[in-house]
Short mmCIF file of C-alpha atoms in Angstrom, two decimals:
data_model
loop_
_atom_site.label_atom_id
_atom_site.label_comp_id
_atom_site.label_asym_id
_atom_site.label_seq_id
_atom_site.Cartn_x
_atom_site.Cartn_y
_atom_site.Cartn_z
CA MET A 268 -18.43 -4.03 5.69
CA LEU A 269 -16.25 -1.34 7.30
CA PRO A 270 -15.04 -0.93 10.91
CA ASP A 271 -16.31 1.71 13.33
CA LEU A 272 -15.27 5.29 12.67
CA PRO A 273 -12.24 5.50 15.02
CA LEU A 274 -10.76 2.28 13.61
CA LEU A 275 -11.65 3.32 10.07
CA LEU A 276 -9.81 6.61 10.55
CA ALA A 277 -6.78 4.68 11.80
CA PHE A 278 -6.99 2.50 8.69
CA VAL A 279 -7.21 5.52 6.40
CA GLY A 280 -4.27 7.21 8.14
CA ALA A 281 -2.04 4.15 7.92
CA SER A 282 -3.08 3.54 4.31
CA LEU A 283 -2.29 7.13 3.40
CA ALA A 284 1.15 6.87 5.01
CA LEU A 285 1.90 3.73 3.01
CA ALA A 286 0.53 5.15 -0.23
CA LEU A 287 2.66 8.29 0.08
CA THR A 288 5.85 6.31 0.72
CA PRO A 289 7.75 6.03 -2.59
CA GLY A 290 8.17 2.47 -3.82
CA PRO A 291 8.55 0.62 -7.13
CA ALA A 292 5.07 1.57 -8.36
CA VAL A 293 5.56 5.25 -7.54
CA VAL A 294 8.94 5.26 -9.29
CA TYR A 295 7.32 3.69 -12.35
CA ILE A 296 4.49 6.25 -12.37
CA ILE A 297 6.85 9.20 -12.03
CA ALA A 298 9.18 7.83 -14.71
CA ARG A 299 6.36 7.39 -17.21
CA THR A 300 4.94 10.83 -16.50
CA VAL A 301 8.31 12.56 -16.87
CA ALA A 302 9.12 10.62 -20.04
CA GLN A 303 5.80 10.78 -21.89
CA GLY A 304 3.51 13.26 -20.16
CA ARG A 305 0.43 13.26 -17.98
CA ALA A 306 -1.68 10.91 -20.11
CA SER A 307 0.93 8.16 -19.89
CA GLY A 308 1.18 8.74 -16.16
CA LEU A 309 -2.58 8.29 -15.83
CA ALA A 310 -2.39 5.02 -17.78
CA SER A 311 0.29 3.77 -15.39
CA VAL A 312 -1.81 4.80 -12.37
CA LEU A 313 -4.75 2.78 -13.66
CA GLY A 314 -2.56 -0.29 -14.21
CA VAL A 315 -1.00 -0.03 -10.76
CA ALA A 316 -4.43 0.45 -9.14
CA LEU A 317 -5.82 -2.71 -10.75
CA GLY A 318 -2.69 -4.63 -9.75
CA ASN A 319 -3.11 -3.51 -6.15
CA LEU A 320 -6.79 -4.44 -6.24
CA ALA A 321 -5.91 -7.92 -7.51
CA ASN A 322 -3.45 -8.33 -4.63
CA ALA A 323 -6.11 -7.20 -2.16
CA ALA A 324 -8.62 -9.66 -3.63
CA GLY A 325 -6.08 -12.48 -3.41
CA ALA A 326 -5.35 -11.66 0.22
CA ALA A 327 -9.09 -11.49 0.97
CA LEU A 328 -9.77 -14.91 -0.55
CA GLY A 329 -6.82 -16.45 1.27
CA LEU A 330 -7.79 -14.97 4.63
CA ALA A 331 -11.43 -15.98 4.20
CA ALA A 332 -10.40 -19.57 3.42
CA LEU A 333 -8.06 -19.64 6.44
CA PHE A 334 -10.67 -18.31 8.85
CA ALA A 335 -13.23 -20.82 7.54
CA VAL A 336 -10.91 -23.72 8.45
CA SER A 337 -10.16 -22.60 12.00
CA SER A 338 -11.74 -20.02 14.27
CA ALA A 339 -8.45 -19.77 16.16
CA ALA A 340 -6.78 -18.66 12.94
CA PHE A 341 -8.43 -15.24 13.29
CA THR A 342 -6.59 -14.52 16.54
CA VAL A 343 -3.32 -16.01 15.28
CA VAL A 344 -3.37 -13.96 12.09
CA LYS A 345 -4.12 -10.73 13.96
CA TRP A 346 -1.22 -11.22 16.36
CA ALA A 347 1.14 -12.32 13.59
CA GLY A 348 0.04 -9.34 11.52
CA ALA A 349 0.64 -6.95 14.41
CA ALA A 350 4.17 -8.33 14.84
CA TYR A 351 4.81 -8.00 11.12
CA LEU A 352 3.63 -4.39 11.08
CA VAL A 353 5.99 -3.50 13.94
CA TRP A 354 8.85 -5.24 12.14
CA LEU A 355 7.98 -3.50 8.88
CA GLY A 356 7.86 -0.14 10.65
CA ILE A 357 11.32 -0.69 12.15
CA ARG A 358 12.68 -1.64 8.71
CA LEU A 359 11.19 1.49 7.16
CA TRP A 360 12.85 3.64 9.81
CA ARG A 361 16.22 2.01 9.08
CA THR A 362 15.85 1.96 5.28
CA PRO A 363 17.13 4.85 3.14
CA ALA A 364 14.82 6.56 0.67
CA ALA A 365 13.27 4.15 -1.84
CA VAL A 366 13.48 6.65 -4.68
CA ASP A 367 16.86 6.96 -6.35
CA ALA A 368 18.39 10.37 -6.73
CA SER A 369 17.65 10.31 -10.44
CA VAL A 370 14.34 9.57 -12.13
CA PRO A 371 14.78 7.19 -15.06
CA ARG A 372 13.51 8.19 -18.47
CA PRO A 373 12.28 5.06 -20.23
CA ALA A 374 11.68 4.85 -23.95
CA ALA A 375 8.28 5.94 -25.25
CA GLN A 376 5.63 3.21 -25.29
CA PRO A 377 1.94 3.00 -26.24
CA TRP A 378 -0.59 3.53 -23.47
CA ARG A 379 -1.76 -0.10 -23.58
CA ARG A 380 1.73 -1.33 -22.77
CA ILE A 381 2.18 1.32 -20.07
CA PHE A 382 -1.05 0.14 -18.45
CA ARG A 383 0.05 -3.49 -18.66
CA ASP A 384 3.47 -2.79 -17.21
CA GLY A 385 1.96 -0.83 -14.33
CA PHE A 386 -0.37 -3.72 -13.57
CA VAL A 387 2.53 -6.19 -13.56
CA VAL A 388 4.71 -3.94 -11.38
CA ALA A 389 1.98 -3.82 -8.72
CA LEU A 390 0.74 -7.39 -9.07
CA LEU A 391 4.17 -9.05 -8.85
CA ASN A 392 5.33 -7.11 -5.81
CA PRO A 393 5.25 -9.83 -3.09
CA LYS A 394 5.48 -7.23 -0.33
CA THR A 395 2.07 -5.88 -1.33
CA THR A 396 0.28 -9.20 -0.87
CA LEU A 397 2.10 -9.86 2.39
CA PHE A 398 1.24 -6.40 3.64
CA PHE A 399 -2.45 -6.86 2.84
CA ALA A 400 -2.46 -10.21 4.66
CA ALA A 401 -0.96 -8.58 7.77
CA PHE A 402 -2.67 -5.18 7.56
CA LEU A 403 -6.30 -5.89 6.77
CA PRO A 404 -7.04 -8.38 9.60
CA GLN A 405 -6.26 -5.67 12.18
CA PHE A 406 -9.53 -3.98 11.20
CA LEU A 407 -11.83 -7.00 10.87
CA ASP A 408 -14.76 -7.91 13.07
CA ALA A 409 -14.58 -11.62 13.84
CA HIS A 410 -18.38 -11.83 13.77
CA GLY A 411 -18.64 -10.48 10.23
CA SER A 412 -17.73 -11.95 6.88
CA PRO A 413 -13.92 -11.90 6.48
CA LEU A 414 -14.25 -11.96 2.69
CA VAL A 415 -16.63 -9.02 2.47
CA GLN A 416 -14.70 -6.97 5.03
CA THR A 417 -11.28 -7.56 3.50
CA LEU A 418 -12.57 -6.81 0.00
CA ALA A 419 -14.15 -3.57 1.23
CA LEU A 420 -11.00 -2.48 3.07
CA GLY A 421 -8.84 -3.48 0.13
CA PHE A 422 -10.96 -1.35 -2.18
CA VAL A 423 -10.67 1.62 0.21
CA PHE A 424 -6.89 1.21 0.32
CA CYS A 425 -6.62 1.03 -3.47
CA ALA A 426 -8.78 4.14 -3.80
CA ILE A 427 -6.49 6.02 -1.40
CA ALA A 428 -3.38 4.80 -3.21
CA GLY A 429 -4.93 5.78 -6.55
CA CYS A 430 -5.52 9.33 -5.31
CA THR A 431 -1.96 9.72 -4.05
CA ASP A 432 -0.62 8.27 -7.31
CA LEU A 433 -2.65 10.86 -9.21
CA GLY A 434 -0.96 13.47 -7.05
CA TYR A 435 2.43 12.11 -8.08
CA VAL A 436 1.40 12.30 -11.74
CA LEU A 437 0.28 15.91 -11.35
CA ALA A 438 3.50 16.86 -9.55
CA ALA A 439 5.67 15.04 -12.08
CA SER A 440 3.91 16.69 -15.01
CA ILE A 441 4.46 20.14 -13.48
CA VAL A 442 7.94 20.01 -11.99
CA GLY A 443 9.33 17.19 -14.11
CA PRO A 444 13.07 16.68 -13.67
CA ARG A 445 13.08 18.64 -10.39
CA LEU A 446 11.72 15.48 -8.76
CA ALA A 447 15.16 14.01 -9.23
CA ARG A 448 16.42 16.29 -6.46
CA ALA A 449 13.68 15.22 -4.04
CA GLY A 450 15.27 11.85 -3.28
CA ARG A 451 17.11 13.15 -0.23
CA HIS A 452 13.78 14.05 1.39
CA ALA A 453 12.04 10.75 0.66
CA ALA A 454 13.47 9.13 3.80
CA TRP A 455 10.98 11.15 5.84
CA GLY A 456 8.16 9.34 4.05
CA ASN A 457 9.65 6.03 5.20
CA ARG A 458 9.83 7.31 8.77
CA ILE A 459 6.25 8.54 8.80
CA ALA A 460 4.98 5.25 7.40
CA GLY A 461 7.22 3.28 9.77
CA THR A 462 5.87 5.16 12.78
CA SER A 463 2.29 4.51 11.64
CA PHE A 464 2.91 0.78 11.26
CA ILE A 465 4.68 0.47 14.63
CA GLY A 466 1.87 2.36 16.33
CA LEU A 467 -0.80 0.24 14.68
CA GLY A 468 0.99 -2.99 15.60
CA VAL A 469 1.44 -1.94 19.23
CA LEU A 470 -2.17 -0.76 19.44
CA THR A 471 -3.38 -4.11 18.16
CA ALA A 472 -1.12 -6.10 20.46
CA PHE A 473 -1.70 -4.17 23.71
CA GLY A 474 -4.70 -1.95 23.18
CA HIS A 475 -7.27 -4.75 23.13
CA GLN A 476 -7.54 -8.46 22.84
CA PRO A 477 -8.37 -9.65 19.31
CA ALA A 478 -11.98 -10.68 19.01
CA SER A 479 -12.79 -14.38 18.69
CA ARG A 480 -15.67 -16.26 17.20
#
């Protein structure tokens, strides 16, 4: 279900770099926590986590269907995914911080709506699905079940992202508005994630030949 330890550690490291990079979901989580407190932040984390998991499941089903049609698709997807990761890494290096200098303070809402909105924010982010489709195949064994492997890796990624999101909730509940002044430092998160993606893409492209069925 999971790759060998060295490759799994690379997956965890790259996943952690992505999860720590502020994006729309992180902004939403921080905003809800600052506006309504820790409990609302936790509700938003749960919604975002389920949205990410749904994206991972969708990517897993799509990849499994593609690999079932053509054995050559496995190699093509791995190389295309490696190229996408390098391109994404370059974009992250050139992109300013994703978090605005001010944290919005939305109106108070019930927890059920906060959960729903967090789910929608994560689910309807097309970059998440595209990233899963490019990222997960780099860690698959062509001789195993693509569906099982991608679901397992997707779950691991969502668990990592959930833990980092909980960290954002804790920080936001403690320091609150001071997070608004952290925007100028967020670019370093983009650079760390960008370096991880470029390294992973290069490793996949030149470190070994993708396995074939």
